[in-house]
Tab-separated table of C-alpha atoms in Angstrom:
chain	number	residue	atom	x	y	z
A	148	MET	CA	-12.967	35.361	-5.095
A	149	SER	CA	-9.822	37.286	-4.173
A	150	ALA	CA	-6.734	35.457	-2.904
A	151	ALA	CA	-7.280	36.916	0.571
A	152	LEU	CA	-10.919	35.770	0.678
A	153	ALA	CA	-9.967	32.327	-0.607
A	154	ALA	CA	-7.308	32.021	2.105
A	155	ALA	CA	-9.828	33.106	4.748
A	156	SER	CA	-12.283	30.528	3.426
A	157	VAL	CA	-9.662	27.775	3.619
A	158	ALA	CA	-8.739	28.883	7.150
A	159	ASP	CA	-12.427	28.675	8.189
A	160	GLU	CA	-12.768	25.219	6.664
A	161	TYR	CA	-9.539	24.151	8.343
A	162	ARG	CA	-10.931	25.092	11.756
A	163	VAL	CA	-13.984	22.939	11.103
A	164	VAL	CA	-11.734	19.961	10.304
A	165	ILE	CA	-10.185	20.240	13.754
A	166	ASP	CA	-12.965	21.608	15.955
A	167	GLY	CA	-16.235	20.835	14.181
A	168	ALA	CA	-17.638	18.148	11.914
A	169	ALA	CA	-16.161	18.523	8.441
A	170	LEU	CA	-17.651	16.622	5.513
A	171	PHE	CA	-15.310	15.545	2.700
A	172	ASP	CA	-16.044	13.620	-0.429
A	173	ARG	CA	-12.999	11.357	-0.739
A	174	SER	CA	-14.326	9.325	-3.640
A	175	ASP	CA	-11.053	9.860	-5.516
A	176	VAL	CA	-9.567	7.208	-3.219
A	177	GLY	CA	-9.635	3.903	-5.145
A	178	ARG	CA	-11.733	1.075	-3.719
A	179	LEU	CA	-11.093	-2.539	-4.646
A	180	ARG	CA	-13.014	-5.518	-3.309
A	181	LEU	CA	-10.923	-8.713	-3.079
A	182	ARG	CA	-12.768	-11.989	-2.667
A	183	GLY	CA	-11.530	-15.561	-2.372
A	184	GLU	CA	-9.917	-17.581	0.389
A	185	ASP	CA	-6.358	-16.662	-0.670
A	186	ALA	CA	-6.868	-12.869	-0.841
A	187	LEU	CA	-5.293	-11.987	2.499
A	188	ASP	CA	-2.442	-14.452	2.032
A	189	LEU	CA	-1.685	-13.053	-1.431
A	190	LEU	CA	-1.542	-9.471	-0.126
A	191	GLU	CA	0.718	-10.721	2.672
A	192	ARG	CA	3.109	-11.998	0.000
A	193	LEU	CA	2.926	-8.828	-2.105
A	194	SER	CA	3.190	-6.077	0.512
A	195	THR	CA	5.269	-4.942	3.473
A	196	ASN	CA	3.092	-5.272	6.553
A	197	ALA	CA	2.040	-8.405	8.463
A	198	LEU	CA	-1.581	-8.986	7.512
A	199	THR	CA	-2.409	-12.588	8.330
A	200	GLU	CA	-3.536	-11.885	11.901
A	201	LEU	CA	-5.924	-9.164	10.740
A	202	ALA	CA	-9.288	-9.705	12.430
A	203	VAL	CA	-12.646	-9.202	10.763
A	204	GLY	CA	-13.564	-5.547	11.141
A	205	GLU	CA	-9.939	-4.464	11.445
A	206	GLY	CA	-7.884	-2.452	8.972
A	207	ILE	CA	-4.168	-1.978	8.434
A	208	SER	CA	-1.878	0.022	6.161
A	209	THR	CA	0.659	-1.750	3.982
A	210	VAL	CA	2.858	-0.886	1.017
A	211	LEU	CA	2.685	-2.734	-2.271
A	212	THR	CA	6.292	-2.908	-3.478
A	213	SER	CA	8.042	-3.909	-6.689
A	214	ASN	CA	10.800	-6.532	-6.734
A	215	LYS	CA	13.227	-3.603	-6.539
A	216	GLY	CA	11.597	-2.521	-3.273
A	217	ARG	CA	9.993	0.538	-4.902
A	218	ILE	CA	6.523	1.778	-3.985
A	219	ILE	CA	3.646	0.658	-6.195
A	220	ASP	CA	1.099	2.130	-3.781
A	221	LEU	CA	0.214	2.640	-0.143
A	222	LEU	CA	-2.872	0.569	0.684
A	223	PHE	CA	-5.348	0.423	3.538
A	224	VAL	CA	-6.735	-3.109	3.844
A	225	LEU	CA	-9.979	-3.630	5.743
A	226	ARG	CA	-11.014	-7.204	6.496
A	227	GLU	CA	-14.744	-7.673	6.185
A	228	PRO	CA	-16.612	-10.941	6.817
A	229	ASP	CA	-16.488	-12.229	3.214
A	230	SER	CA	-13.967	-10.015	1.485
A	231	LEU	CA	-11.249	-7.406	1.779
A	232	LEU	CA	-11.878	-3.752	1.038
A	233	VAL	CA	-8.638	-2.279	-0.268
A	234	LEU	CA	-8.239	1.492	-0.430
A	235	THR	CA	-5.645	2.688	-2.944
A	236	GLY	CA	-4.301	6.115	-3.723
A	237	PRO	CA	-6.116	8.509	-6.039
A	238	GLN	CA	-5.652	7.469	-9.686
A	239	THR	CA	-3.811	4.249	-8.795
A	240	ARG	CA	-6.654	1.768	-8.504
A	241	ALA	CA	-6.195	0.324	-12.008
A	242	LYS	CA	-2.461	-0.054	-11.491
A	243	VAL	CA	-3.001	-1.791	-8.137
A	244	ALA	CA	-5.704	-4.088	-9.556
A	245	ASP	CA	-3.449	-5.021	-12.501
A	246	TRP	CA	-0.524	-5.606	-10.145
A	247	ILE	CA	-2.479	-7.980	-7.901
A	248	GLU	CA	-4.030	-9.668	-10.933
A	249	PHE	CA	-0.586	-10.317	-12.435
A	250	TYR	CA	0.507	-12.194	-9.320
A	251	THR	CA	-2.740	-14.140	-9.013
A	252	ILE	CA	-1.679	-17.431	-10.606
A	253	VAL	CA	-3.129	-20.402	-8.769
A	254	GLU	CA	-4.673	-18.422	-5.920
A	255	ASP	CA	-8.391	-18.155	-5.271
A	256	VAL	CA	-8.640	-14.364	-5.574
A	257	VAL	CA	-11.151	-12.252	-7.485
A	258	ILE	CA	-10.668	-8.492	-7.759
A	259	ASP	CA	-13.591	-6.113	-8.281
A	260	ASP	CA	-13.016	-2.418	-8.754
A	261	VAL	CA	-16.002	-0.948	-6.868
A	262	THR	CA	-14.811	2.665	-7.004
A	263	ASP	CA	-17.434	3.846	-9.487
A	264	GLU	CA	-20.350	2.081	-7.853
A	265	THR	CA	-19.510	3.340	-4.370
A	266	THR	CA	-18.877	6.706	-2.721
A	267	MET	CA	-16.557	7.501	0.168
A	268	LEU	CA	-17.765	10.304	2.423
A	269	SER	CA	-15.625	11.314	5.373
A	270	ILE	CA	-16.527	13.094	8.582
A	271	ALA	CA	-13.701	14.623	10.593
A	272	GLY	CA	-13.300	16.796	13.647
A	273	ALA	CA	-14.076	16.958	17.334
A	274	SER	CA	-17.850	16.708	16.715
A	275	ALA	CA	-17.629	13.920	14.121
A	276	ALA	CA	-18.455	11.038	16.492
A	277	ALA	CA	-21.565	12.694	17.874
A	278	LEU	CA	-22.780	13.520	14.358
A	279	LEU	CA	-22.297	9.914	13.236
A	280	ASP	CA	-24.238	8.635	16.220
A	281	ARG	CA	-27.057	11.052	15.512
A	282	VAL	CA	-27.306	10.765	11.731
A	283	VAL	CA	-25.814	7.444	10.616
A	284	SER	CA	-26.207	4.908	13.385
A	285	PRO	CA	-26.186	5.046	17.208
A	286	GLY	CA	-22.790	3.764	18.375
A	287	ALA	CA	-21.020	4.315	15.042
A	288	GLY	CA	-19.043	7.139	16.634
A	289	ASP	CA	-17.614	4.679	19.166
A	290	THR	CA	-15.718	2.805	16.457
A	291	SER	CA	-12.081	2.377	17.519
A	292	LEU	CA	-9.134	3.509	15.425
A	293	TYR	CA	-8.549	1.250	12.378
A	294	ARG	CA	-11.739	-0.646	13.078
A	295	SER	CA	-14.950	-0.677	11.120
A	296	ALA	CA	-18.629	-1.060	11.825
A	297	PRO	CA	-21.347	-2.237	9.447
A	298	VAL	CA	-24.207	0.241	9.236
A	299	THR	CA	-27.355	0.631	7.177
A	300	VAL	CA	-27.902	3.804	5.228
A	301	GLY	CA	-31.425	3.954	3.855
A	302	ASP	CA	-31.966	0.393	2.682
A	303	ALA	CA	-28.344	-0.209	1.755
A	304	ASP	CA	-25.423	-1.707	3.644
A	305	ALA	CA	-22.486	0.590	4.293
A	306	THR	CA	-19.224	0.514	6.189
A	307	VAL	CA	-17.925	3.073	8.667
A	308	MET	CA	-14.147	3.000	9.223
A	309	ARG	CA	-12.284	5.109	11.709
A	310	THR	CA	-8.958	6.178	10.209
A	311	ASP	CA	-8.220	9.578	11.851
A	312	PHE	CA	-6.553	10.646	8.610
A	313	THR	CA	-6.709	14.280	9.741
A	314	GLY	CA	-4.978	13.619	13.063
A	315	ALA	CA	-8.258	14.324	14.871
A	316	PRO	CA	-11.147	11.822	14.982
A	317	ALA	CA	-12.074	11.018	11.378
A	318	TYR	CA	-14.383	8.421	9.871
A	319	ASP	CA	-14.780	7.172	6.321
A	320	ILE	CA	-18.158	5.927	5.158
A	321	VAL	CA	-18.168	3.662	2.101
A	322	LEU	CA	-21.631	3.202	0.650
A	323	SER	CA	-23.350	2.673	-2.673
A	324	ALA	CA	-23.147	5.698	-4.940
A	325	SER	CA	-26.949	5.750	-5.241
A	326	SER	CA	-27.332	6.195	-1.461
A	327	ALA	CA	-24.631	8.829	-1.071
A	328	GLY	CA	-26.653	11.898	-2.069
A	329	SER	CA	-29.306	11.459	0.601
A	330	LEU	CA	-26.730	10.685	3.307
A	331	ARG	CA	-24.759	13.769	2.350
A	332	GLU	CA	-27.894	15.909	2.723
A	333	ARG	CA	-28.709	14.355	6.101
A	334	LEU	CA	-25.168	14.927	7.357
A	335	ILE	CA	-25.303	18.596	6.355
A	336	GLU	CA	-28.765	18.986	7.919
A	337	GLY	CA	-27.295	17.361	11.037
A	338	GLY	CA	-24.554	19.972	11.287
A	339	ALA	CA	-21.695	18.832	9.024
A	340	THR	CA	-19.837	21.519	7.068
A	341	PRO	CA	-18.700	20.585	3.551
A	342	VAL	CA	-14.977	21.203	3.235
A	343	GLY	CA	-12.949	21.452	0.043
A	344	ALA	CA	-9.789	19.758	-1.125
A	345	GLU	CA	-7.539	22.694	-0.267
A	346	ALA	CA	-8.193	22.534	3.489
A	347	LEU	CA	-7.774	18.774	3.409
A	348	GLU	CA	-4.459	19.155	1.585
A	349	ALA	CA	-3.272	21.622	4.254
A	350	VAL	CA	-4.084	19.094	6.975
A	351	ARG	CA	-2.324	16.307	5.062
A	352	ILE	CA	0.880	18.281	4.585
A	353	GLU	CA	0.919	19.554	8.172
A	354	ARG	CA	0.698	15.945	9.316
A	355	GLY	CA	3.429	14.820	6.902
A	356	VAL	CA	1.228	12.193	5.275
A	357	PRO	CA	2.605	11.066	1.890
A	358	VAL	CA	0.252	10.451	-1.021
A	359	SER	CA	0.524	8.569	-4.307
A	360	GLY	CA	1.591	10.647	-7.270
A	361	LYS	CA	3.398	13.162	-5.068
A	362	GLU	CA	5.467	11.552	-2.314
A	363	LEU	CA	4.756	7.939	-3.265
A	364	GLY	CA	5.636	6.126	-6.468
A	365	GLU	CA	8.262	3.931	-8.030
A	366	ALA	CA	10.925	6.627	-7.619
A	367	TYR	CA	10.928	5.931	-3.873
A	368	ASN	CA	11.083	3.022	-1.435
A	369	PRO	CA	9.081	2.723	1.829
A	370	LEU	CA	12.070	3.557	4.032
A	371	GLU	CA	12.742	6.793	2.163
A	372	ALA	CA	9.047	7.693	2.423
A	373	GLY	CA	8.973	7.370	6.223
A	374	LEU	CA	6.827	4.232	6.075
A	375	LYS	CA	9.129	1.970	8.106
A	376	GLY	CA	6.392	1.641	10.727
A	377	ILE	CA	4.311	-0.403	8.286
A	378	VAL	CA	7.172	-2.634	7.130
A	379	SER	CA	7.482	-5.987	8.904
A	380	PHE	CA	11.079	-7.184	9.109
A	381	THR	CA	10.078	-10.499	10.667
A	382	LYS	CA	7.182	-11.873	8.643
A	383	GLY	CA	9.272	-13.385	5.868
A	384	CYS	CA	9.260	-12.902	2.113
A	385	TYR	CA	7.177	-10.428	0.159
A	386	VAL	CA	7.928	-8.885	-3.198
A	387	GLY	CA	10.873	-6.536	-2.706
A	388	GLN	CA	11.628	-7.792	0.818
A	389	GLU	CA	15.251	-8.619	0.118
A	390	VAL	CA	15.996	-5.111	-1.168
A	391	VAL	CA	14.119	-3.359	1.655
A	392	ALA	CA	15.820	-5.519	4.318
A	393	ARG	CA	19.261	-4.834	2.812
A	394	LEU	CA	18.648	-1.057	2.707
A	395	ASP	CA	17.711	-1.139	6.373
A	396	THR	CA	20.419	-3.518	7.589
A	397	TYR	CA	23.278	-1.696	5.843
A	398	ASP	CA	21.808	1.776	6.406
A	399	LYS	CA	21.764	2.434	2.662
A	400	VAL	CA	18.717	4.703	2.517
A	401	GLN	CA	19.917	7.601	0.360
A	402	LYS	CA	17.194	10.190	0.857
A	403	HIS	CA	14.398	10.948	3.285
A	404	LEU	CA	10.957	12.486	3.233
A	405	VAL	CA	11.179	15.680	5.299
A	406	GLY	CA	9.303	18.862	5.999
A	407	ILE	CA	10.537	22.035	4.300
A	408	THR	CA	9.718	25.624	5.279
A	409	TRP	CA	10.595	28.929	3.599
A	410	ASP	CA	9.901	32.564	4.275
A	411	SER	CA	7.695	33.556	1.344
A	412	ASP	CA	4.008	33.384	0.484
A	413	ALA	CA	4.919	32.014	-2.949
A	414	LEU	CA	4.526	28.270	-3.436
A	415	PRO	CA	6.906	26.247	-5.591
A	416	GLY	CA	5.812	24.547	-8.801
A	417	PRO	CA	5.698	20.781	-9.227
A	418	ASP	CA	8.968	19.056	-8.341
A	419	ALA	CA	10.734	22.313	-7.462
A	420	ARG	CA	14.432	21.794	-6.878
A	421	VAL	CA	16.119	22.116	-3.500
A	422	VAL	CA	19.795	22.991	-3.868
A	423	LEU	CA	22.936	23.414	-1.778
A	424	ASP	CA	25.941	25.272	-3.161
A	425	GLY	CA	24.369	25.146	-6.617
A	426	LYS	CA	23.889	21.361	-6.609
A	427	GLN	CA	20.469	19.730	-6.364
A	428	VAL	CA	20.058	17.842	-3.095
A	429	GLY	CA	16.306	17.421	-3.082
A	430	VAL	CA	12.852	18.137	-4.459
A	431	VAL	CA	9.606	19.554	-3.053
A	432	THR	CA	6.682	17.230	-3.763
A	433	SER	CA	3.786	19.087	-2.046
A	434	ALA	CA	3.395	22.652	-0.796
A	435	VAL	CA	0.697	24.732	0.908
A	436	ARG	CA	0.125	27.801	3.071
A	437	SER	CA	-0.438	26.341	6.523
A	438	PRO	CA	-3.462	27.867	8.279
A	439	ARG	CA	-2.204	26.619	11.624
A	440	LEU	CA	1.401	27.822	11.271
A	441	ASN	CA	0.574	30.806	9.066
A	442	SER	CA	3.572	30.035	6.873
A	443	SER	CA	4.506	28.176	3.713
A	444	ILE	CA	5.301	24.527	4.274
A	445	GLY	CA	6.040	21.577	2.044
A	446	LEU	CA	6.933	17.942	1.898
A	447	GLY	CA	9.880	16.751	-0.109
A	448	TYR	CA	12.835	14.453	-0.377
A	449	VAL	CA	16.370	15.535	0.465
A	450	ARG	CA	19.587	13.568	0.572
A	451	LYS	CA	20.417	11.858	3.842
A	452	ALA	CA	23.303	14.293	4.560
A	453	GLN	CA	20.890	17.246	4.416
A	454	ALA	CA	17.895	15.598	6.138
A	455	ALA	CA	18.521	16.783	9.713
A	456	PRO	CA	15.920	19.318	10.957
A	457	GLY	CA	17.304	22.853	10.839
A	458	THR	CA	19.536	22.273	7.795
A	459	ILE	CA	19.557	25.427	5.652
A	460	LEU	CA	19.083	24.896	1.905
A	461	THR	CA	17.902	26.908	-1.100
A	462	LEU	CA	14.497	26.402	-2.733
A	463	GLU	CA	13.988	27.350	-6.381
A	464	LEU	CA	10.649	29.161	-6.800
A	465	GLU	CA	9.329	30.198	-10.189
A	466	ASP	CA	10.348	33.827	-9.618
A	467	GLY	CA	13.670	33.236	-7.908
A	468	GLU	CA	15.422	31.478	-5.075
A	469	VAL	CA	14.539	31.586	-1.392
A	470	GLN	CA	16.232	30.236	1.725
A	471	ALA	CA	14.562	27.069	3.010
A	472	SER	CA	14.908	25.031	6.157
A	473	VAL	CA	14.436	21.317	6.795
A	474	ALA	CA	11.761	20.573	9.424
A	475	ALA	CA	10.817	17.445	11.351
A	476	LEU	CA	7.541	15.708	10.471
A	477	PRO	CA	4.784	16.062	11.367
A	478	PHE	CA	4.706	19.851	11.336
A	479	VAL	CA	1.682	19.704	13.611
A	480	PRO	CA	1.277	16.862	16.110
A	481	SER	CA	-2.074	15.140	16.478
A	482	PRO	CA	-4.303	16.914	18.998
B	34	MET	CA	15.123	-41.142	-6.596
B	35	HIS	CA	14.953	-38.316	-4.085
B	36	VAL	CA	11.279	-37.770	-4.852
B	37	ARG	CA	10.513	-41.379	-3.888
B	38	GLU	CA	12.492	-40.958	-0.655
B	39	PHE	CA	10.566	-37.835	0.257
B	40	ALA	CA	7.270	-39.474	-0.573
B	41	GLU	CA	8.063	-42.364	1.741
B	42	GLN	CA	9.287	-40.056	4.521
B	43	ALA	CA	6.093	-38.048	4.186
B	44	GLY	CA	4.021	-41.204	4.543
B	45	LYS	CA	2.887	-40.979	0.934
B	46	PRO	CA	4.718	-43.801	-0.827
B	47	GLY	CA	4.057	-43.706	-4.535
B	48	ALA	CA	2.999	-40.059	-4.467
B	49	ASN	CA	3.981	-37.787	-7.339
B	50	LEU	CA	5.598	-34.400	-7.367
B	51	ARG	CA	3.565	-31.339	-8.290
B	52	VAL	CA	5.492	-28.170	-9.068
B	53	GLY	CA	3.767	-24.800	-9.319
B	54	VAL	CA	4.228	-21.086	-8.991
B	55	LYS	CA	2.422	-18.611	-6.764
B	56	GLY	CA	2.609	-14.840	-6.439
B	57	GLY	CA	4.942	-13.402	-3.816
B	58	GLY	CA	8.453	-13.964	-2.565
B	59	CYS	CA	11.312	-11.471	-2.762
B	60	SER	CA	11.434	-11.386	-6.555
B	61	GLY	CA	7.716	-11.640	-7.266
B	62	LEU	CA	7.019	-15.320	-7.855
B	63	THR	CA	7.669	-18.354	-5.659
B	64	TYR	CA	8.058	-22.033	-6.477
B	65	VAL	CA	5.643	-24.404	-4.773
B	66	LEU	CA	6.388	-28.107	-4.341
B	67	ASP	CA	3.734	-30.617	-3.298
B	68	LEU	CA	3.466	-34.381	-3.031
B	69	VAL	CA	0.113	-35.510	-4.411
B	70	GLU	CA	-1.559	-38.886	-4.789
B	71	GLU	CA	-3.343	-37.791	-7.942
B	72	PHE	CA	-3.004	-34.915	-10.319
B	73	GLY	CA	-5.833	-32.493	-10.944
B	74	GLU	CA	-7.624	-31.973	-14.253
B	75	GLU	CA	-5.817	-28.660	-14.700
B	76	ASP	CA	-2.375	-30.219	-14.292
B	77	LYS	CA	-0.045	-30.779	-17.216
B	78	VAL	CA	1.694	-34.106	-16.570
B	79	ILE	CA	5.238	-34.811	-17.707
B	80	GLU	CA	6.863	-38.239	-17.373
B	81	GLN	CA	10.620	-38.582	-17.165
B	82	HIS	CA	12.979	-41.197	-15.634
B	83	GLY	CA	9.921	-43.177	-14.640
B	84	LEU	CA	8.648	-40.301	-12.579
B	85	LYS	CA	5.493	-38.269	-13.156
B	86	LEU	CA	5.583	-34.534	-12.579
B	87	GLY	CA	2.469	-32.370	-12.539
B	88	ILE	CA	2.394	-28.677	-13.315
B	89	PRO	CA	-0.761	-26.553	-12.909
B	90	ARG	CA	-1.502	-25.110	-16.355
B	91	LYS	CA	-1.469	-21.512	-15.078
B	92	SER	CA	2.038	-22.090	-13.705
B	93	TYR	CA	3.394	-23.740	-16.845
B	94	VAL	CA	4.082	-20.473	-18.674
B	95	PHE	CA	6.493	-19.517	-15.867
B	96	LEU	CA	8.165	-22.928	-15.718
B	97	ALA	CA	8.558	-23.989	-19.361
B	98	GLY	CA	12.105	-25.245	-19.908
B	99	THR	CA	12.911	-25.405	-16.191
B	100	THR	CA	15.135	-28.217	-14.928
B	101	LEU	CA	14.827	-29.437	-11.371
B	102	GLU	CA	17.971	-30.780	-9.732
B	103	TYR	CA	18.644	-32.080	-6.281
B	104	SER	CA	21.506	-30.485	-4.395
B	105	GLY	CA	23.144	-31.907	-1.296
B	106	GLY	CA	25.659	-29.066	-0.949
B	107	LEU	CA	26.913	-27.138	2.046
B	108	ASN	CA	23.985	-24.717	1.837
B	109	GLY	CA	21.624	-27.524	2.669
B	110	LYS	CA	19.820	-30.236	0.798
B	111	GLY	CA	16.979	-29.507	-1.497
B	112	PHE	CA	15.663	-29.079	-4.999
B	113	VAL	CA	17.235	-26.364	-7.129
B	114	PHE	CA	15.321	-24.749	-9.967
B	115	ASN	CA	17.144	-23.741	-13.140
B	116	ASN	CA	14.506	-21.631	-14.807
B	117	PRO	CA	15.350	-19.976	-18.152
B	118	ASN	CA	12.326	-17.652	-17.731
B	119	ALA	CA	13.733	-16.125	-14.532
B	120	LYS	CA	15.241	-12.695	-15.131
B	121	THR	CA	15.904	-12.204	-11.426
B	122	THR	CA	16.238	-14.589	-8.510
B	123	CYS	CA	16.461	-13.927	-4.800
B	124	GLY	CA	19.129	-15.075	-2.397
B	125	CYS	CA	17.174	-17.995	-1.008
B	126	GLY	CA	16.594	-19.393	-4.505
B	127	THR	CA	12.891	-20.060	-4.072
B	128	SER	CA	11.698	-16.799	-5.589
B	129	PHE	CA	12.153	-15.406	-9.080
B	130	GLY	CA	10.957	-12.628	-11.336
B	131	VAL	CA	10.081	-12.676	-15.036
């Protein structure tokens, strides 16, 4: 396929994500099942957000941090009747499981990595709710944001979560891997359009959503990554709390996750440098051609002094330098 | 001496002190103090100065060599842990990292 055809294909898929019913396979997201009466309390003590009031059927994002306040991973924790379903980043499930296991000393907590035995299919777009009601279970499309509903797919139990990860209505379905093939077929027969990773990546970057391995990792803390909204400053101690609280209180955050735009179709390579007067002031962590904005956009970290929207910097591409501009996130607000 | 005072104030005269570690706290691990009537099967029991101290076996690896002192200083009264296994400690003194 030519580059122009590929771009047109991504643009078509992108429109489905917003206006239609797009079907993604998001099985690369890690899925851990935590059982035991201390599971929620342990996560409360290991991560940034206040979790103890989480109701059954409710989910919340939280950041697992090191004792230096650095990001181990961004988690989504769903409380189910007898366990917690913890979604990790792609490729980080083993690290997260080992991290929680290390801090499980006297607590009643058992961790099962259920990633391989389950599949995570996602339906997103304006028609997603109606499709879910029709194909999966009547009423499933009425699930509120960050809530879940138990459903039955074939003979197997499954969970529908509404996470709106695309900015538009979006639902994740976690079900046994053996049931996933038939559900996928039924969703497509019902009108869903399979969409590839490239369109999903465009949506993610437009919305300024950080992901493990790119914007999130031990090189950064939650305040630098724009995750202050899921840091509780009142709940008390968690691992790294003292460092995170000090950074916030004394305004010591050194760099910020920002949007970056440049006037070229070329995309930068991994960790491309952002410079000012010949000195590096930042790095681009993700980049894409935005179907919505019809321009090149990226996410990256720049020093605090250069983080204001509109700041003019220089981006190093593989074939030369180009003028770049800092942009506020998200690039595209939720519809 | 202070342990016996606390036990009486807590309405548990004669109770023993159980010292453990759980995950969490600023530096990663947090000390846990309990007054218990009886130790569990999994507790390692140490006797010193006529006092019995129980340590859950899973916590012992983090506490080996630790001395427990009582401080009545300006920062408030309480037990202070001097733990040779702690590479980092947090400001409040109840959390440590290894």
